[in-house]
CSV table of C-alpha atoms and ligand atoms in Angstrom, one decimal:
chain,number,residue,atom,x,y,z
A,1,UNK,CA,-42.3,209.7,213.0
A,2,UNK,CA,-43.0,210.2,216.7
A,3,UNK,CA,-45.5,212.9,215.8
A,4,UNK,CA,-47.7,210.4,214.0
A,5,UNK,CA,-47.6,208.1,217.1
A,6,UNK,CA,-48.6,211.0,219.4
A,7,UNK,CA,-51.4,211.9,217.1
A,8,UNK,CA,-52.6,208.3,217.0
A,9,UNK,CA,-52.7,208.2,220.8
A,10,UNK,CA,-54.6,211.5,220.9
A,11,UNK,CA,-57.2,210.6,218.3
A,12,UNK,CA,-59.5,208.8,220.8
A,13,UNK,CA,-61.2,212.1,221.8
A,14,UNK,CA,-60.1,211.7,225.5
A,15,UNK,CA,-57.4,213.6,227.4
A,16,UNK,CA,-54.1,211.7,227.7
A,17,UNK,CA,-51.5,212.8,230.2
A,18,UNK,CA,-47.9,213.7,229.1
A,19,UNK,CA,-46.7,211.0,231.4
A,20,UNK,CA,-48.9,208.4,229.7
A,21,UNK,CA,-47.8,209.5,226.3
A,22,UNK,CA,-44.1,209.4,227.3
A,23,UNK,CA,-44.6,205.9,228.7
A,24,UNK,CA,-46.3,204.6,225.6
A,25,UNK,CA,-43.6,206.0,223.3
A,26,UNK,CA,-40.7,205.4,225.6
A,27,UNK,CA,-39.7,209.1,225.7
A,28,UNK,CA,-39.4,211.8,228.4
A,29,UNK,CA,-42.2,214.2,229.2
A,30,UNK,CA,-40.0,217.0,227.9
A,31,UNK,CA,-39.8,215.2,224.5
A,32,UNK,CA,-43.6,214.8,224.6
A,33,UNK,CA,-43.9,218.6,225.2
A,34,UNK,CA,-41.7,219.4,222.2
A,35,UNK,CA,-43.6,217.1,219.9
A,36,UNK,CA,-46.9,218.6,221.1
A,37,UNK,CA,-45.5,222.1,220.4
A,38,UNK,CA,-44.4,221.2,217.0
A,39,UNK,CA,-47.8,219.6,216.2
A,40,UNK,CA,-49.5,222.8,217.3
A,41,UNK,CA,-47.2,224.7,215.0
A,42,UNK,CA,-48.4,222.5,212.1
A,43,UNK,CA,-52.0,223.5,212.9
A,44,UNK,CA,-53.2,220.6,215.0
A,45,UNK,CA,-55.7,221.9,217.6
A,46,UNK,CA,-54.4,220.3,220.8
A,47,UNK,CA,-55.9,221.4,224.2
A,48,UNK,CA,-53.6,221.1,227.2
A,49,UNK,CA,-55.2,221.0,230.6
A,50,UNK,CA,-53.0,220.8,233.8
A,51,UNK,CA,-53.5,217.4,235.6
A,52,UNK,CA,-55.5,216.0,232.7
A,53,UNK,CA,-53.1,216.1,229.7
A,54,UNK,CA,-53.7,216.7,226.0
A,55,UNK,CA,-56.7,216.2,223.8
A,56,UNK,CA,-56.9,216.6,220.0
A,57,UNK,CA,-59.9,219.0,219.5
A,58,UNK,CA,-62.6,218.8,216.8
A,59,UNK,CA,-60.7,219.1,213.6
A,60,UNK,CA,-61.3,221.2,210.5
A,61,UNK,CA,-60.2,219.6,207.2
A,62,UNK,CA,-56.5,220.3,206.7
A,63,UNK,CA,-54.3,219.2,203.9
A,64,UNK,CA,-51.4,218.5,206.3
A,65,UNK,CA,-53.4,216.3,208.5
A,66,UNK,CA,-54.9,214.3,205.7
A,67,UNK,CA,-51.5,213.8,204.1
A,68,UNK,CA,-50.1,212.8,207.5
A,69,UNK,CA,-52.6,209.9,207.5
A,70,UNK,CA,-52.0,208.8,203.9
A,71,UNK,CA,-49.4,206.4,202.6
A,72,UNK,CA,-47.2,207.9,199.8
A,73,UNK,CA,-49.1,207.9,196.5
A,74,UNK,CA,-49.0,209.9,193.3
A,75,UNK,CA,-52.4,211.5,194.2
A,76,UNK,CA,-52.6,215.1,195.0
A,77,UNK,CA,-54.9,216.4,197.8
A,78,UNK,CA,-56.1,220.0,198.1
A,79,UNK,CA,-58.4,221.5,200.8
A,80,UNK,CA,-60.3,224.7,200.3
A,81,UNK,CA,-62.1,226.5,203.2
A,82,UNK,CA,-65.2,226.9,201.0
A,83,UNK,CA,-66.1,226.5,197.4
A,84,UNK,CA,-69.3,226.5,195.3
A,85,UNK,CA,-69.0,222.8,194.5
A,86,UNK,CA,-65.9,220.5,194.5
A,87,UNK,CA,-67.1,218.8,191.3
A,88,UNK,CA,-67.4,222.3,189.6
A,89,UNK,CA,-64.0,223.3,190.9
A,90,UNK,CA,-62.4,220.2,189.5
A,91,UNK,CA,-64.2,220.7,186.1
A,92,UNK,CA,-62.7,224.2,186.0
A,93,UNK,CA,-59.1,222.9,186.4
A,94,UNK,CA,-59.4,220.9,183.2
A,95,UNK,CA,-55.7,219.9,183.1
A,96,UNK,CA,-55.7,218.3,186.5
A,97,UNK,CA,-54.0,214.9,186.4
A,98,UNK,CA,-55.4,211.5,187.4
A,99,UNK,CA,-55.7,211.3,191.1
A,100,UNK,CA,-56.5,214.9,191.9
A,101,UNK,CA,-58.6,215.2,195.1
A,102,UNK,CA,-60.3,218.3,196.2
A,103,UNK,CA,-62.0,218.7,199.6
A,104,UNK,CA,-63.9,221.3,201.5
A,105,UNK,CA,-65.9,221.6,204.7
A,106,UNK,CA,-68.6,223.8,203.1
A,107,UNK,CA,-70.1,224.2,199.6
A,108,UNK,CA,-72.2,227.2,198.6
A,109,UNK,CA,-73.6,225.5,195.5
A,110,UNK,CA,-73.4,221.8,196.1
A,111,UNK,CA,-75.0,219.7,193.4
A,112,UNK,CA,-76.8,216.4,193.6
A,113,UNK,CA,-78.1,214.0,191.1
A,114,UNK,CA,-80.8,214.9,188.6
A,115,UNK,CA,-79.9,218.6,188.7
A,116,UNK,CA,-80.9,218.9,192.3
A,117,UNK,CA,-79.1,221.0,194.9
A,118,UNK,CA,-77.1,219.3,197.6
A,119,UNK,CA,-77.2,221.2,200.9
A,120,UNK,CA,-73.6,221.4,202.2
A,121,UNK,CA,-73.5,223.1,205.5
A,122,UNK,CA,-70.3,223.2,207.7
A,123,UNK,CA,-69.5,219.9,209.4
A,124,UNK,CA,-69.8,217.8,206.3
A,125,UNK,CA,-67.0,216.3,204.3
A,126,UNK,CA,-67.3,217.2,200.6
A,127,UNK,CA,-64.8,215.5,198.4
A,128,UNK,CA,-64.3,215.2,194.6
A,129,UNK,CA,-61.7,212.9,193.0
A,130,UNK,CA,-60.7,213.2,189.3
A,131,UNK,CA,-59.7,210.1,187.5
A,132,UNK,CA,-58.6,209.5,183.9
A,133,UNK,CA,-59.1,205.8,183.3
A,134,UNK,CA,-58.0,204.8,179.9
A,135,UNK,CA,-61.3,203.2,178.7
A,136,UNK,CA,-64.6,204.1,176.9
A,137,UNK,CA,-67.5,205.4,178.9
A,138,UNK,CA,-69.6,202.2,178.4
A,139,UNK,CA,-66.9,200.2,180.2
A,140,UNK,CA,-67.6,202.2,183.4
A,141,UNK,CA,-71.3,201.7,183.9
A,142,UNK,CA,-70.4,200.1,187.3
A,143,UNK,CA,-68.4,203.2,188.4
A,144,UNK,CA,-71.0,204.8,190.7
A,145,UNK,CA,-71.9,201.6,192.4
A,146,UNK,CA,-68.2,200.8,192.9
A,147,UNK,CA,-67.7,204.2,194.4
A,148,UNK,CA,-70.6,203.6,196.8
A,149,UNK,CA,-68.8,200.4,197.9
A,150,UNK,CA,-65.5,202.4,198.4
A,151,UNK,CA,-67.3,205.0,200.5
A,152,UNK,CA,-69.1,202.3,202.5
A,153,UNK,CA,-65.7,200.7,203.2
A,154,UNK,CA,-64.2,204.0,204.2
A,155,UNK,CA,-67.0,204.8,206.6
A,156,UNK,CA,-66.4,201.4,208.2
A,157,UNK,CA,-62.7,201.9,208.4
A,158,UNK,CA,-63.1,205.3,210.1
A,159,UNK,CA,-66.2,204.8,212.3
A,160,UNK,CA,-66.9,201.0,212.4
A,161,UNK,CA,-70.4,201.7,211.0
A,162,UNK,CA,-71.8,199.3,208.4
A,163,UNK,CA,-73.9,201.7,206.2
A,164,UNK,CA,-76.4,200.4,203.8
A,165,UNK,CA,-76.7,201.5,200.2
A,166,UNK,CA,-80.0,202.8,198.7
A,167,UNK,CA,-79.8,202.2,195.0
A,168,UNK,CA,-78.0,203.8,193.3
A,169,UNK,CA,-75.9,206.1,195.2
A,170,UNK,CA,-77.1,207.0,198.7
A,171,UNK,CA,-75.5,205.6,201.8
A,172,UNK,CA,-78.0,205.3,204.6
A,173,UNK,CA,-78.1,204.3,208.2
A,174,UNK,CA,-81.3,203.3,210.0
A,175,UNK,CA,-83.2,204.4,206.9
A,176,UNK,CA,-81.7,207.9,206.9
A,177,UNK,CA,-79.4,209.4,204.3
A,178,UNK,CA,-75.7,209.8,205.4
A,179,UNK,CA,-74.0,210.4,202.1
A,180,UNK,CA,-74.7,211.1,198.4
A,181,UNK,CA,-72.5,210.5,195.4
A,182,UNK,CA,-72.5,212.4,192.1
A,183,UNK,CA,-70.4,210.9,189.3
A,184,UNK,CA,-69.8,213.0,186.2
A,185,UNK,CA,-68.1,211.8,183.0
A,186,UNK,CA,-66.6,213.8,180.2
A,187,UNK,CA,-66.0,212.1,176.9
A,188,UNK,CA,-64.4,213.2,173.6
A,189,UNK,CA,-67.2,213.9,171.1
A,190,UNK,CA,-65.7,212.1,168.1
A,191,UNK,CA,-64.3,208.9,169.5
A,192,UNK,CA,-66.4,208.5,172.7
A,193,UNK,CA,-63.1,208.1,174.6
A,194,UNK,CA,-63.3,209.0,178.2
A,195,UNK,CA,-61.4,212.2,179.1
A,196,UNK,CA,-62.1,212.3,182.8
A,197,UNK,CA,-64.4,211.1,185.6
A,198,UNK,CA,-65.2,213.2,188.6
A,199,UNK,CA,-66.6,211.3,191.6
A,200,UNK,CA,-68.2,213.7,194.1
A,201,UNK,CA,-69.0,212.5,197.6
A,202,UNK,CA,-70.9,214.4,200.3
A,203,UNK,CA,-71.0,212.9,203.8
A,204,UNK,CA,-72.8,214.3,206.8
A,205,UNK,CA,-69.9,213.9,209.1
A,206,UNK,CA,-70.4,216.3,212.1
A,207,UNK,CA,-73.2,218.2,210.3
A,208,UNK,CA,-75.7,219.8,212.6
A,209,UNK,CA,-78.9,218.3,211.1
A,210,UNK,CA,-80.8,221.5,211.9
A,211,UNK,CA,-78.7,223.3,209.3
A,212,UNK,CA,-80.1,221.1,206.5
A,213,UNK,CA,-83.1,222.3,204.6
A,214,UNK,CA,-86.3,221.5,206.6
A,215,UNK,CA,-87.7,219.2,204.0
A,216,UNK,CA,-84.7,216.8,204.3
A,217,UNK,CA,-84.0,217.0,208.0
A,218,UNK,CA,-86.2,214.1,209.0
A,219,UNK,CA,-84.6,211.9,206.3
A,220,UNK,CA,-81.0,212.7,207.1
A,221,UNK,CA,-78.5,211.5,209.7
A,222,UNK,CA,-74.8,212.1,210.3
A,223,UNK,CA,-71.8,210.1,211.5
A,224,UNK,CA,-71.7,212.2,214.7
A,225,UNK,CA,-75.4,211.4,215.4
A,226,UNK,CA,-74.8,207.7,214.8
A,227,UNK,CA,-71.6,207.3,216.8
A,228,UNK,CA,-72.6,209.8,219.5
A,229,UNK,CA,-69.3,211.7,219.2
A,230,UNK,CA,-67.5,214.0,216.8
A,231,UNK,CA,-65.7,212.3,214.0
A,232,UNK,CA,-62.3,213.6,212.8
A,233,UNK,CA,-63.0,214.8,209.2
A,234,UNK,CA,-59.4,214.3,208.3
A,235,UNK,CA,-59.5,210.6,209.3
A,236,UNK,CA,-62.6,210.2,207.2
A,237,UNK,CA,-61.1,212.0,204.3
A,238,UNK,CA,-57.9,209.9,204.4
A,239,UNK,CA,-60.0,206.7,204.6
A,240,UNK,CA,-62.0,207.9,201.6
A,241,UNK,CA,-58.9,208.6,199.6
A,242,UNK,CA,-57.4,205.2,200.4
A,243,UNK,CA,-60.6,203.4,199.4
A,244,UNK,CA,-60.9,205.4,196.2
A,245,UNK,CA,-57.3,204.5,195.3
A,246,UNK,CA,-58.2,200.8,195.9
A,247,UNK,CA,-61.2,201.2,193.7
A,248,UNK,CA,-59.2,202.9,191.0
A,249,UNK,CA,-56.6,200.0,191.0
A,250,UNK,CA,-59.4,197.4,190.8
A,251,UNK,CA,-61.8,199.2,188.6
A,252,UNK,CA,-61.6,196.8,185.6
A,253,UNK,CA,-60.6,193.6,187.4
A,254,UNK,CA,-62.8,193.3,190.5
A,255,UNK,CA,-66.1,194.5,189.2
A,256,UNK,CA,-67.9,191.2,190.0
A,257,UNK,CA,-66.7,191.0,193.6
A,258,UNK,CA,-67.5,194.7,194.3
A,259,UNK,CA,-71.0,194.3,192.7
A,260,UNK,CA,-71.6,191.3,195.0
A,261,UNK,CA,-70.7,193.5,198.0
A,262,UNK,CA,-72.9,196.3,196.6
A,263,UNK,CA,-75.8,193.9,196.4
A,264,UNK,CA,-75.3,192.5,199.9
A,265,UNK,CA,-75.4,196.1,201.3
A,266,UNK,CA,-78.2,197.3,199.1
A,267,UNK,CA,-81.3,198.0,201.2
A,268,UNK,CA,-83.5,198.4,198.1
A,269,UNK,CA,-83.4,194.7,197.3
A,270,UNK,CA,-86.4,192.6,198.4
A,271,UNK,CA,-88.6,195.7,198.8
A,272,UNK,CA,-91.6,197.2,197.1
A,273,UNK,CA,-90.5,200.2,195.2
A,274,UNK,CA,-91.8,202.9,192.8
A,275,UNK,CA,-89.8,203.5,189.6
A,276,UNK,CA,-89.9,207.2,188.9
A,277,UNK,CA,-89.7,208.4,185.3
A,278,UNK,CA,-90.7,212.1,185.0
A,279,UNK,CA,-94.2,212.4,186.3
A,280,UNK,CA,-94.8,208.6,186.2
A,281,UNK,CA,-94.4,206.3,189.1
A,282,UNK,CA,-94.7,202.5,188.5
A,283,UNK,CA,-95.0,200.0,191.3
A,284,UNK,CA,-92.5,197.2,191.2
A,285,UNK,CA,-90.4,194.8,193.3
A,286,UNK,CA,-86.6,195.1,193.5
A,287,UNK,CA,-85.2,191.7,192.7
A,288,UNK,CA,-81.5,192.0,192.2
A,289,UNK,CA,-78.4,193.9,191.0
A,290,UNK,CA,-76.9,193.2,187.6
A,291,UNK,CA,-73.2,193.0,186.6
A,292,UNK,CA,-73.0,196.8,186.2
A,293,UNK,CA,-74.9,197.7,189.3
A,294,UNK,CA,-78.2,198.2,187.5
A,295,UNK,CA,-81.4,197.4,189.5
A,296,UNK,CA,-83.4,194.4,188.3
A,297,UNK,CA,-87.0,195.1,189.0
A,298,UNK,CA,-90.2,193.0,188.5
A,299,UNK,CA,-93.2,195.1,187.6
A,300,UNK,CA,-96.6,194.1,188.8
A,301,UNK,CA,-97.4,193.0,185.2
A,302,UNK,CA,-94.8,190.3,185.7
A,303,UNK,CA,-92.3,191.9,183.3
A,304,UNK,CA,-88.7,192.3,184.5
A,305,UNK,CA,-86.2,195.0,183.5
A,306,UNK,CA,-82.8,196.3,184.6
A,307,UNK,CA,-82.8,200.0,185.3
A,308,UNK,CA,-79.5,201.8,185.3
A,309,UNK,CA,-80.4,205.4,185.7
A,310,UNK,CA,-83.1,207.5,187.2
A,311,UNK,CA,-84.7,207.2,190.6
A,312,UNK,CA,-86.6,204.8,192.7
A,313,UNK,CA,-88.6,205.3,196.0
A,314,UNK,CA,-88.2,202.5,198.5
A,315,UNK,CA,-91.3,201.7,200.6
A,316,UNK,CA,-90.5,202.6,204.2
A,317,UNK,CA,-87.8,205.1,203.4
A,318,UNK,CA,-87.5,208.9,202.9
A,319,UNK,CA,-91.2,209.4,203.7
A,320,UNK,CA,-92.6,206.8,201.2
A,321,UNK,CA,-95.0,204.5,203.1
B,1,LIG,C1,-77.0,213.2,195.6
B,1,LIG,O1,-77.3,212.8,196.7
B,1,LIG,O2,-77.8,213.5,194.8
B,1,LIG,C2,-75.5,213.3,195.2
B,1,LIG,C3,-74.9,214.3,196.1
B,1,LIG,C4,-73.4,214.5,195.8
B,1,LIG,C5,-72.8,215.6,196.6
B,1,LIG,C6,-71.3,215.7,196.4
B,1,LIG,S1,-70.6,216.8,197.6
B,1,LIG,C7,-69.1,216.8,196.7
B,1,LIG,C8,-69.4,216.9,195.3
B,1,LIG,N1,-69.7,218.3,194.9
B,1,LIG,C9,-70.9,218.5,194.6
B,1,LIG,O3,-71.4,219.6,194.2
B,1,LIG,N2,-71.6,217.4,194.6
B,1,LIG,C10,-70.8,216.3,195.1
């Protein structure tokens, strides 16, 4: 119990003296020392400097630390030091139950939408969550947009940053990409019943932007760059899991409210865009978000349509001017 309180006081990134910790918690400095020693044993990296105190150092993802920040739930959380892709790894463990979460700080074969690679250098938080909602696939068209709202809420909880959403699944800050989401569904061939859903989330947390491929460096940002300080990946991971659990609980009942939140954060709306289909790019205006998170566009011919898949370029973003 006291351990969680000490961790809470040390999470600010500043040195806190043993005396101050003792005062805050109403315990002796010797008791503080014992708690610090026990936290170190659990793997927390705590620097101790005479006359300055203690500081929680930049953290790696750790299952213990994430669990220490989470309320009790039936979900399972696993952290791997490295994996090809957390989405792939969850697909391989085909019997994994609803609420299985896999995290890593480095992917060697990260995957993005439309068959693209997703560069995943160290410093990022790469998370996949497996859900087994008891519905048909066509009842979950709003899943990816709802996940984008959940991630946006988690980033705010953790860093007080209000990210925008670039339709459909990028979180952006100051016009630069902070996070991508890849949702994959598996259905039963005969009935169309949903077997599982994997929501994969990749966030540039403390990513050194120079480690991203050159062609995306100018279009990407990280939480560390935006806040000006290192962000605890375990706090971010815990916030993501809490918000995904909230999304899971409200998946079928709160769609409208979440789509309204999606629309209010969607930077694509009110802009000139290009709808990209294969080699063809069609100029249009982004007018709204429909009830499933589809993008309502008005083509220059005057015709309107709702697009639910594919890609759009937004004028003024990612090098499209
Ligand atoms: C995109 O921007 O196109 C989507 C990127 C999704 C990346 C995440 S990282 C965790 C999970 N594992 C993957 O291989 N991809 C997703």
